[in-house]
Amino acid sequence: MEELSVKDLERLLKEKKKAEKGGRFSKFIVSLVILLNIAFTVAVLFIFYRIGVEPTALIAAWFGFTTAELWALAGIKKKEIDRQNDREGM
């Protein structure tokens, strides 16, 4: 087993803290998107109840936008994982 120097340990701790911060941000964004989708759905249902007209284009645009944002976030996370695996030699 290799012995790690103090510099190596410090570098590993910095990378771990950086990864934890990125994970918290991702979780926050996913939670925010879910909450916004719920609020949007409630608002659309209320409007539909009051007016009787479904805003189809608005619904498609909203859910298209939030889906694209989540896919982009997933792509960023996948690239980070691939980069980390490449550094570790997997």
PDB file of N, CA and C in Angstrom:
ATOM      1  N   MET A   1       0.847  -1.177   0.000  1.00  0.00           N
ATOM      2  CA  MET A   1       0.000   0.000   0.000  1.00  0.00           C
ATOM      3  C   MET A   1       0.891   1.239   0.000  1.00  0.00           C
ATOM      4  N   GLU A   2       0.536   2.197  -0.795  1.00  0.00           N
ATOM      5  CA  GLU A   2       1.315   3.431  -0.874  1.00  0.00           C
ATOM      6  C   GLU A   2       1.075   4.304   0.347  1.00  0.00           C
ATOM      7  N   GLU A   3       2.120   5.022   0.707  1.00  0.00           N
ATOM      8  CA  GLU A   3       1.948   6.018   1.757  1.00  0.00           C
ATOM      9  C   GLU A   3       1.664   7.349   1.082  1.00  0.00           C
ATOM     10  N   LEU A   4       0.689   8.056   1.605  1.00  0.00           N
ATOM     11  CA  LEU A   4       0.317   9.350   1.043  1.00  0.00           C
ATOM     12  C   LEU A   4       1.049  10.454   1.785  1.00  0.00           C
ATOM     13  N   SER A   5       1.508  11.424   1.014  1.00  0.00           N
ATOM     14  CA  SER A   5       2.146  12.571   1.639  1.00  0.00           C
ATOM     15  C   SER A   5       1.074  13.539   2.135  1.00  0.00           C
ATOM     16  N   VAL A   6       1.508  14.512   2.882  1.00  0.00           N
ATOM     17  CA  VAL A   6       0.579  15.519   3.405  1.00  0.00           C
ATOM     18  C   VAL A   6      -0.057  16.288   2.251  1.00  0.00           C
ATOM     19  N   LYS A   7       0.719  16.582   1.225  1.00  0.00           N
ATOM     20  CA  LYS A   7       0.184  17.306   0.065  1.00  0.00           C
ATOM     21  C   LYS A   7      -0.902  16.489  -0.634  1.00  0.00           C
ATOM     22  N   ASP A   8      -0.659  15.183  -0.763  1.00  0.00           N
ATOM     23  CA  ASP A   8      -1.662  14.328  -1.396  1.00  0.00           C
ATOM     24  C   ASP A   8      -2.957  14.304  -0.593  1.00  0.00           C
ATOM     25  N   LEU A   9      -2.825  14.218   0.721  1.00  0.00           N
ATOM     26  CA  LEU A   9      -4.015  14.208   1.583  1.00  0.00           C
ATOM     27  C   LEU A   9      -4.779  15.521   1.481  1.00  0.00           C
ATOM     28  N   GLU A  10      -4.053  16.635   1.477  1.00  0.00           N
ATOM     29  CA  GLU A  10      -4.700  17.944   1.358  1.00  0.00           C
ATOM     30  C   GLU A  10      -5.426  18.062   0.019  1.00  0.00           C
ATOM     31  N   ARG A  11      -4.778  17.584  -1.047  1.00  0.00           N
ATOM     32  CA  ARG A  11      -5.391  17.638  -2.380  1.00  0.00           C
ATOM     33  C   ARG A  11      -6.656  16.783  -2.415  1.00  0.00           C
ATOM     34  N   LEU A  12      -6.604  15.596  -1.834  1.00  0.00           N
ATOM     35  CA  LEU A  12      -7.778  14.728  -1.801  1.00  0.00           C
ATOM     36  C   LEU A  12      -8.923  15.348  -1.000  1.00  0.00           C
ATOM     37  N   LEU A  13      -8.599  15.984   0.124  1.00  0.00           N
ATOM     38  CA  LEU A  13      -9.630  16.642   0.925  1.00  0.00           C
ATOM     39  C   LEU A  13     -10.272  17.798   0.174  1.00  0.00           C
ATOM     40  N   LYS A  14      -9.456  18.578  -0.551  1.00  0.00           N
ATOM     41  CA  LYS A  14      -9.998  19.685  -1.347  1.00  0.00           C
ATOM     42  C   LYS A  14     -10.921  19.171  -2.439  1.00  0.00           C
ATOM     43  N   GLU A  15     -10.517  18.085  -3.114  1.00  0.00           N
ATOM     44  CA  GLU A  15     -11.354  17.520  -4.166  1.00  0.00           C
ATOM     45  C   GLU A  15     -12.663  16.989  -3.597  1.00  0.00           C
ATOM     46  N   LYS A  16     -12.598  16.379  -2.414  1.00  0.00           N
ATOM     47  CA  LYS A  16     -13.811  15.843  -1.791  1.00  0.00           C
ATOM     48  C   LYS A  16     -14.771  16.972  -1.421  1.00  0.00           C
ATOM     49  N   LYS A  17     -14.246  18.053  -0.841  1.00  0.00           N
ATOM     50  CA  LYS A  17     -15.097  19.190  -0.490  1.00  0.00           C
ATOM     51  C   LYS A  17     -15.717  19.811  -1.735  1.00  0.00           C
ATOM     52  N   LYS A  18     -14.923  19.908  -2.802  1.00  0.00           N
ATOM     53  CA  LYS A  18     -15.430  20.472  -4.044  1.00  0.00           C
ATOM     54  C   LYS A  18     -16.550  19.598  -4.616  1.00  0.00           C
ATOM     55  N   ALA A  19     -16.368  18.291  -4.554  1.00  0.00           N
ATOM     56  CA  ALA A  19     -17.395  17.371  -5.051  1.00  0.00           C
ATOM     57  C   ALA A  19     -18.662  17.466  -4.215  1.00  0.00           C
ATOM     58  N   GLU A  20     -18.532  17.615  -2.914  1.00  0.00           N
ATOM     59  CA  GLU A  20     -19.710  17.731  -2.049  1.00  0.00           C
ATOM     60  C   GLU A  20     -20.490  18.998  -2.358  1.00  0.00           C
ATOM     61  N   LYS A  21     -19.791  20.097  -2.607  1.00  0.00           N
ATOM     62  CA  LYS A  21     -20.482  21.341  -2.937  1.00  0.00           C
ATOM     63  C   LYS A  21     -21.256  21.199  -4.239  1.00  0.00           C
ATOM     64  N   GLY A  22     -20.656  20.568  -5.235  1.00  0.00           N
ATOM     65  CA  GLY A  22     -21.326  20.353  -6.518  1.00  0.00           C
ATOM     66  C   GLY A  22     -22.560  19.486  -6.356  1.00  0.00           C
ATOM     67  N   GLY A  23     -22.486  18.507  -5.510  1.00  0.00           N
ATOM     68  CA  GLY A  23     -23.622  17.629  -5.268  1.00  0.00           C
ATOM     69  C   GLY A  23     -24.767  18.350  -4.602  1.00  0.00           C
ATOM     70  N   ARG A  24     -24.440  19.245  -3.675  1.00  0.00           N
ATOM     71  CA  ARG A  24     -25.499  20.009  -3.000  1.00  0.00           C
ATOM     72  C   ARG A  24     -26.211  20.925  -3.981  1.00  0.00           C
ATOM     73  N   PHE A  25     -25.454  21.556  -4.869  1.00  0.00           N
ATOM     74  CA  PHE A  25     -26.042  22.462  -5.849  1.00  0.00           C
ATOM     75  C   PHE A  25     -26.980  21.688  -6.783  1.00  0.00           C
ATOM     76  N   SER A  26     -26.529  20.528  -7.243  1.00  0.00           N
ATOM     77  CA  SER A  26     -27.348  19.709  -8.131  1.00  0.00           C
ATOM     78  C   SER A  26     -28.648  19.294  -7.456  1.00  0.00           C
ATOM     79  N   LYS A  27     -28.543  18.871  -6.208  1.00  0.00           N
ATOM     80  CA  LYS A  27     -29.736  18.456  -5.470  1.00  0.00           C
ATOM     81  C   LYS A  27     -30.683  19.630  -5.273  1.00  0.00           C
ATOM     82  N   PHE A  28     -30.130  20.805  -5.022  1.00  0.00           N
ATOM     83  CA  PHE A  28     -30.957  22.004  -4.862  1.00  0.00           C
ATOM     84  C   PHE A  28     -31.704  22.313  -6.156  1.00  0.00           C
ATOM     85  N   ILE A  29     -31.004  22.259  -7.282  1.00  0.00           N
ATOM     86  CA  ILE A  29     -31.628  22.570  -8.570  1.00  0.00           C
ATOM     87  C   ILE A  29     -32.728  21.554  -8.894  1.00  0.00           C
ATOM     88  N   VAL A  30     -32.457  20.268  -8.664  1.00  0.00           N
ATOM     89  CA  VAL A  30     -33.465  19.245  -8.944  1.00  0.00           C
ATOM     90  C   VAL A  30     -34.692  19.458  -8.061  1.00  0.00           C
ATOM     91  N   SER A  31     -34.466  19.720  -6.786  1.00  0.00           N
ATOM     92  CA  SER A  31     -35.588  19.969  -5.876  1.00  0.00           C
ATOM     93  C   SER A  31     -36.371  21.206  -6.295  1.00  0.00           C
ATOM     94  N   LEU A  32     -35.657  22.255  -6.690  1.00  0.00           N
ATOM     95  CA  LEU A  32     -36.316  23.481  -7.129  1.00  0.00           C
ATOM     96  C   LEU A  32     -37.173  23.234  -8.372  1.00  0.00           C
ATOM     97  N   VAL A  33     -36.648  22.494  -9.320  1.00  0.00           N
ATOM     98  CA  VAL A  33     -37.407  22.206 -10.542  1.00  0.00           C
ATOM     99  C   VAL A  33     -38.669  21.404 -10.209  1.00  0.00           C
ATOM    100  N   ILE A  34     -38.546  20.431  -9.313  1.00  0.00           N
ATOM    101  CA  ILE A  34     -39.720  19.645  -8.929  1.00  0.00           C
ATOM    102  C   ILE A  34     -40.772  20.530  -8.266  1.00  0.00           C
ATOM    103  N   LEU A  35     -40.344  21.382  -7.342  1.00  0.00           N
ATOM    104  CA  LEU A  35     -41.290  22.283  -6.667  1.00  0.00           C
ATOM    105  C   LEU A  35     -41.934  23.262  -7.646  1.00  0.00           C
ATOM    106  N   LEU A  36     -41.139  23.793  -8.571  1.00  0.00           N
ATOM    107  CA  LEU A  36     -41.698  24.712  -9.567  1.00  0.00           C
ATOM    108  C   LEU A  36     -42.685  23.994 -10.490  1.00  0.00           C
ATOM    109  N   ASN A  37     -42.394  22.754 -10.844  1.00  0.00           N
ATOM    110  CA  ASN A  37     -43.337  21.988 -11.678  1.00  0.00           C
ATOM    111  C   ASN A  37     -44.650  21.742 -10.940  1.00  0.00           C
ATOM    112  N   ILE A  38     -44.565  21.452  -9.655  1.00  0.00           N
ATOM    113  CA  ILE A  38     -45.790  21.255  -8.865  1.00  0.00           C
ATOM    114  C   ILE A  38     -46.587  22.559  -8.802  1.00  0.00           C
ATOM    115  N   ALA A  39     -45.902  23.667  -8.524  1.00  0.00           N
ATOM    116  CA  ALA A  39     -46.584  24.962  -8.457  1.00  0.00           C
ATOM    117  C   ALA A  39     -47.205  25.322  -9.808  1.00  0.00           C
ATOM    118  N   PHE A  40     -46.472  25.067 -10.884  1.00  0.00           N
ATOM    119  CA  PHE A  40     -46.991  25.345 -12.222  1.00  0.00           C
ATOM    120  C   PHE A  40     -48.241  24.509 -12.507  1.00  0.00           C
ATOM    121  N   THR A  41     -48.194  23.233 -12.144  1.00  0.00           N
ATOM    122  CA  THR A  41     -49.338  22.350 -12.371  1.00  0.00           C
ATOM    123  C   THR A  41     -50.564  22.820 -11.610  1.00  0.00           C
ATOM    124  N   VAL A  42     -50.363  23.211 -10.353  1.00  0.00           N
ATOM    125  CA  VAL A  42     -51.481  23.716  -9.552  1.00  0.00           C
ATOM    126  C   VAL A  42     -52.052  24.985 -10.185  1.00  0.00           C
ATOM    127  N   ALA A  43     -51.175  25.883 -10.623  1.00  0.00           N
ATOM    128  CA  ALA A  43     -51.636  27.124 -11.244  1.00  0.00           C
ATOM    129  C   ALA A  43     -52.411  26.847 -12.526  1.00  0.00           C
ATOM    130  N   VAL A  44     -51.927  25.925 -13.339  1.00  0.00           N
ATOM    131  CA  VAL A  44     -52.616  25.600 -14.596  1.00  0.00           C
ATOM    132  C   VAL A  44     -53.971  24.960 -14.303  1.00  0.00           C
ATOM    133  N   LEU A  45     -54.013  24.067 -13.325  1.00  0.00           N
ATOM    134  CA  LEU A  45     -55.291  23.449 -12.967  1.00  0.00           C
ATOM    135  C   LEU A  45     -56.291  24.496 -12.466  1.00  0.00           C
ATOM    136  N   PHE A  46     -55.816  25.463 -11.689  1.00  0.00           N
ATOM    137  CA  PHE A  46     -56.687  26.530 -11.197  1.00  0.00           C
ATOM    138  C   PHE A  46     -57.215  27.375 -12.363  1.00  0.00           C
ATOM    139  N   ILE A  47     -56.316  27.723 -13.275  1.00  0.00           N
ATOM    140  CA  ILE A  47     -56.730  28.508 -14.443  1.00  0.00           C
ATOM    141  C   ILE A  47     -57.739  27.724 -15.281  1.00  0.00           C
ATOM    142  N   PHE A  48     -57.481  26.442 -15.464  1.00  0.00           N
ATOM    143  CA  PHE A  48     -58.394  25.601 -16.234  1.00  0.00           C
ATOM    144  C   PHE A  48     -59.758  25.526 -15.554  1.00  0.00           C
ATOM    145  N   TYR A  49     -59.761  25.423 -14.234  1.00  0.00           N
ATOM    146  CA  TYR A  49     -61.027  25.378 -13.486  1.00  0.00           C
ATOM    147  C   TYR A  49     -61.805  26.676 -13.640  1.00  0.00           C
ATOM    148  N   ARG A  50     -61.088  27.810 -13.564  1.00  0.00           N
ATOM    149  CA  ARG A  50     -61.763  29.112 -13.624  1.00  0.00           C
ATOM    150  C   ARG A  50     -62.208  29.483 -15.040  1.00  0.00           C
ATOM    151  N   ILE A  51     -61.353  29.243 -16.012  1.00  0.00           N
ATOM    152  CA  ILE A  51     -61.621  29.715 -17.376  1.00  0.00           C
ATOM    153  C   ILE A  51     -62.168  28.605 -18.265  1.00  0.00           C
ATOM    154  N   GLY A  52     -61.698  27.388 -18.054  1.00  0.00           N
ATOM    155  CA  GLY A  52     -62.156  26.268 -18.871  1.00  0.00           C
ATOM    156  C   GLY A  52     -61.331  26.056 -20.120  1.00  0.00           C
ATOM    157  N   VAL A  53     -60.171  26.755 -20.234  1.00  0.00           N
ATOM    158  CA  VAL A  53     -59.303  26.611 -21.402  1.00  0.00           C
ATOM    159  C   VAL A  53     -57.919  26.158 -20.924  1.00  0.00           C
ATOM    160  N   GLU A  54     -57.409  25.149 -21.582  1.00  0.00           N
ATOM    161  CA  GLU A  54     -56.094  24.610 -21.234  1.00  0.00           C
ATOM    162  C   GLU A  54     -55.014  25.317 -22.055  1.00  0.00           C
ATOM    163  N   PRO A  55     -54.010  25.917 -21.412  1.00  0.00           N
ATOM    164  CA  PRO A  55     -52.922  26.576 -22.153  1.00  0.00           C
ATOM    165  C   PRO A  55     -51.899  25.547 -22.645  1.00  0.00           C
ATOM    166  N   THR A  56     -52.228  24.852 -23.711  1.00  0.00           N
ATOM    167  CA  THR A  56     -51.425  23.725 -24.201  1.00  0.00           C
ATOM    168  C   THR A  56     -49.998  24.127 -24.561  1.00  0.00           C
ATOM    169  N   ALA A  57     -49.846  25.226 -25.293  1.00  0.00           N
ATOM    170  CA  ALA A  57     -48.512  25.655 -25.718  1.00  0.00           C
ATOM    171  C   ALA A  57     -47.655  26.035 -24.511  1.00  0.00           C
ATOM    172  N   LEU A  58     -48.254  26.706 -23.541  1.00  0.00           N
ATOM    173  CA  LEU A  58     -47.519  27.092 -22.340  1.00  0.00           C
ATOM    174  C   LEU A  58     -47.077  25.864 -21.552  1.00  0.00           C
ATOM    175  N   ILE A  59     -47.942  24.883 -21.446  1.00  0.00           N
ATOM    176  CA  ILE A  59     -47.611  23.652 -20.721  1.00  0.00           C
ATOM    177  C   ILE A  59     -46.455  22.929 -21.418  1.00  0.00           C
ATOM    178  N   ALA A  60     -46.537  22.805 -22.730  1.00  0.00           N
ATOM    179  CA  ALA A  60     -45.469  22.133 -23.486  1.00  0.00           C
ATOM    180  C   ALA A  60     -44.143  22.877 -23.346  1.00  0.00           C
ATOM    181  N   ALA A  61     -44.192  24.203 -23.423  1.00  0.00           N
ATOM    182  CA  ALA A  61     -42.968  24.986 -23.308  1.00  0.00           C
ATOM    183  C   ALA A  61     -42.358  24.863 -21.909  1.00  0.00           C
ATOM    184  N   TRP A  62     -43.189  24.939 -20.888  1.00  0.00           N
ATOM    185  CA  TRP A  62     -42.692  24.866 -19.507  1.00  0.00           C
ATOM    186  C   TRP A  62     -42.024  23.520 -19.226  1.00  0.00           C
ATOM    187  N   PHE A  63     -42.729  22.439 -19.523  1.00  0.00           N
ATOM    188  CA  PHE A  63     -42.169  21.129 -19.224  1.00  0.00           C
ATOM    189  C   PHE A  63     -41.014  20.784 -20.159  1.00  0.00           C
ATOM    190  N   GLY A  64     -41.018  21.307 -21.362  1.00  0.00           N
ATOM    191  CA  GLY A  64     -39.857  21.156 -22.249  1.00  0.00           C
ATOM    192  C   GLY A  64     -38.634  21.841 -21.684  1.00  0.00           C
ATOM    193  N   PHE A  65     -38.840  23.053 -21.167  1.00  0.00           N
ATOM    194  CA  PHE A  65     -37.745  23.814 -20.573  1.00  0.00           C
ATOM    195  C   PHE A  65     -37.175  23.108 -19.345  1.00  0.00           C
ATOM    196  N   THR A  66     -38.045  22.689 -18.426  1.00  0.00           N
ATOM    197  CA  THR A  66     -37.549  22.068 -17.203  1.00  0.00           C
ATOM    198  C   THR A  66     -36.890  20.713 -17.498  1.00  0.00           C
ATOM    199  N   THR A  67     -37.414  19.984 -18.468  1.00  0.00           N
ATOM    200  CA  THR A  67     -36.798  18.714 -18.845  1.00  0.00           C
ATOM    201  C   THR A  67     -35.412  18.951 -19.432  1.00  0.00           C
ATOM    202  N   ALA A  68     -35.279  19.952 -20.287  1.00  0.00           N
ATOM    203  CA  ALA A  68     -33.970  20.269 -20.877  1.00  0.00           C
ATOM    204  C   ALA A  68     -32.972  20.675 -19.799  1.00  0.00           C
ATOM    205  N   GLU A  69     -33.415  21.435 -18.817  1.00  0.00           N
ATOM    206  CA  GLU A  69     -32.524  21.841 -17.732  1.00  0.00           C
ATOM    207  C   GLU A  69     -32.034  20.634 -16.935  1.00  0.00           C
ATOM    208  N   LEU A  70     -32.937  19.710 -16.636  1.00  0.00           N
ATOM    209  CA  LEU A  70     -32.537  18.522 -15.886  1.00  0.00           C
ATOM    210  C   LEU A  70     -31.611  17.630 -16.705  1.00  0.00           C
ATOM    211  N   TRP A  71     -31.855  17.505 -18.008  1.00  0.00           N
ATOM    212  CA  TRP A  71     -30.961  16.723 -18.863  1.00  0.00           C
ATOM    213  C   TRP A  71     -29.578  17.372 -18.930  1.00  0.00           C
ATOM    214  N   ALA A  72     -29.528  18.696 -19.010  1.00  0.00           N
ATOM    215  CA  ALA A  72     -28.240  19.393 -19.040  1.00  0.00           C
ATOM    216  C   ALA A  72     -27.480  19.170 -17.734  1.00  0.00           C
ATOM    217  N   LEU A  73     -28.173  19.244 -16.623  1.00  0.00           N
ATOM    218  CA  LEU A  73     -27.550  19.008 -15.332  1.00  0.00           C
ATOM    219  C   LEU A  73     -27.033  17.576 -15.235  1.00  0.00           C
ATOM    220  N   ALA A  74     -27.806  16.625 -15.738  1.00  0.00           N
ATOM    221  CA  ALA A  74     -27.371  15.225 -15.728  1.00  0.00           C
ATOM    222  C   ALA A  74     -26.149  15.030 -16.622  1.00  0.00           C
ATOM    223  N   GLY A  75     -26.118  15.712 -17.747  1.00  0.00           N
ATOM    224  CA  GLY A  75     -24.955  15.619 -18.642  1.00  0.00           C
ATOM    225  C   GLY A  75     -23.696  16.173 -17.998  1.00  0.00           C
ATOM    226  N   ILE A  76     -23.831  17.294 -17.295  1.00  0.00           N
ATOM    227  CA  ILE A  76     -22.690  17.878 -16.588  1.00  0.00           C
ATOM    228  C   ILE A  76     -22.180  16.910 -15.531  1.00  0.00           C
ATOM    229  N   LYS A  77     -23.085  16.331 -14.772  1.00  0.00           N
ATOM    230  CA  LYS A  77     -22.709  15.392 -13.718  1.00  0.00           C
ATOM    231  C   LYS A  77     -22.023  14.161 -14.315  1.00  0.00           C
ATOM    232  N   LYS A  78     -22.525  13.672 -15.442  1.00  0.00           N
ATOM    233  CA  LYS A  78     -21.931  12.506 -16.091  1.00  0.00           C
ATOM    234  C   LYS A  78     -20.511  12.813 -16.549  1.00  0.00           C
ATOM    235  N   LYS A  79     -20.293  13.994 -17.115  1.00  0.00           N
ATOM    236  CA  LYS A  79     -18.950  14.379 -17.536  1.00  0.00           C
ATOM    237  C   LYS A  79     -18.005  14.474 -16.351  1.00  0.00           C
ATOM    238  N   GLU A  80     -18.476  15.004 -15.226  1.00  0.00           N
ATOM    239  CA  GLU A  80     -17.650  15.085 -14.024  1.00  0.00           C
ATOM    240  C   GLU A  80     -17.250  13.696 -13.542  1.00  0.00           C
ATOM    241  N   ILE A  81     -18.203  12.772 -13.550  1.00  0.00           N
ATOM    242  CA  ILE A  81     -17.918  11.404 -13.114  1.00  0.00           C
ATOM    243  C   ILE A  81     -16.926  10.738 -14.063  1.00  0.00           C
ATOM    244  N   ASP A  82     -17.113  10.920 -15.368  1.00  0.00           N
ATOM    245  CA  ASP A  82     -16.187  10.347 -16.344  1.00  0.00           C
ATOM    246  C   ASP A  82     -14.781  10.918 -16.171  1.00  0.00           C
ATOM    247  N   ARG A  83     -14.684  12.222 -15.954  1.00  0.00           N
ATOM    248  CA  ARG A  83     -13.392  12.869 -15.754  1.00  0.00           C
ATOM    249  C   ARG A  83     -12.714  12.342 -14.494  1.00  0.00           C
ATOM    250  N   GLN A  84     -13.496  12.167 -13.437  1.00  0.00           N
ATOM    251  CA  GLN A  84     -12.951  11.655 -12.184  1.00  0.00           C
ATOM    252  C   GLN A  84     -12.474  10.212 -12.361  1.00  0.00           C
ATOM    253  N   ASN A  85     -13.229   9.401 -13.082  1.00  0.00           N
ATOM    254  CA  ASN A  85     -12.827   8.022 -13.339  1.00  0.00           C
ATOM    255  C   ASN A  85     -11.557   7.960 -14.181  1.00  0.00           C
ATOM    256  N   ASP A  86     -11.415   8.881 -15.147  1.00  0.00           N
ATOM    257  CA  ASP A  86     -10.212   8.924 -15.966  1.00  0.00           C
ATOM    258  C   ASP A  86      -8.984   9.271 -15.112  1.00  0.00           C
ATOM    259  N   ARG A  87      -9.157  10.199 -14.166  1.00  0.00           N
ATOM    260  CA  ARG A  87      -8.050  10.580 -13.292  1.00  0.00           C
ATOM    261  C   ARG A  87      -7.633   9.426 -12.379  1.00  0.00           C
ATOM    262  N   GLU A  88      -8.606   8.636 -11.948  1.00  0.00           N
ATOM    263  CA  GLU A  88      -8.318   7.527 -11.056  1.00  0.00           C
ATOM    264  C   GLU A  88      -7.795   6.320 -11.807  1.00  0.00           C
ATOM    265  N   GLY A  89      -7.864   6.347 -13.129  1.00  0.00           N
ATOM    266  CA  GLY A  89      -7.339   5.261 -13.926  1.00  0.00           C
ATOM    267  C   GLY A  89      -8.275   4.098 -14.121  1.00  0.00           C
ATOM    268  N   MET A  90      -9.562   4.340 -14.038  1.00  0.00           N
ATOM    269  CA  MET A  90     -10.535   3.255 -14.214  1.00  0.00           C
ATOM    270  C   MET A  90     -10.822   3.014 -15.650  1.00  0.00           C
TER     271      MET A  90
END
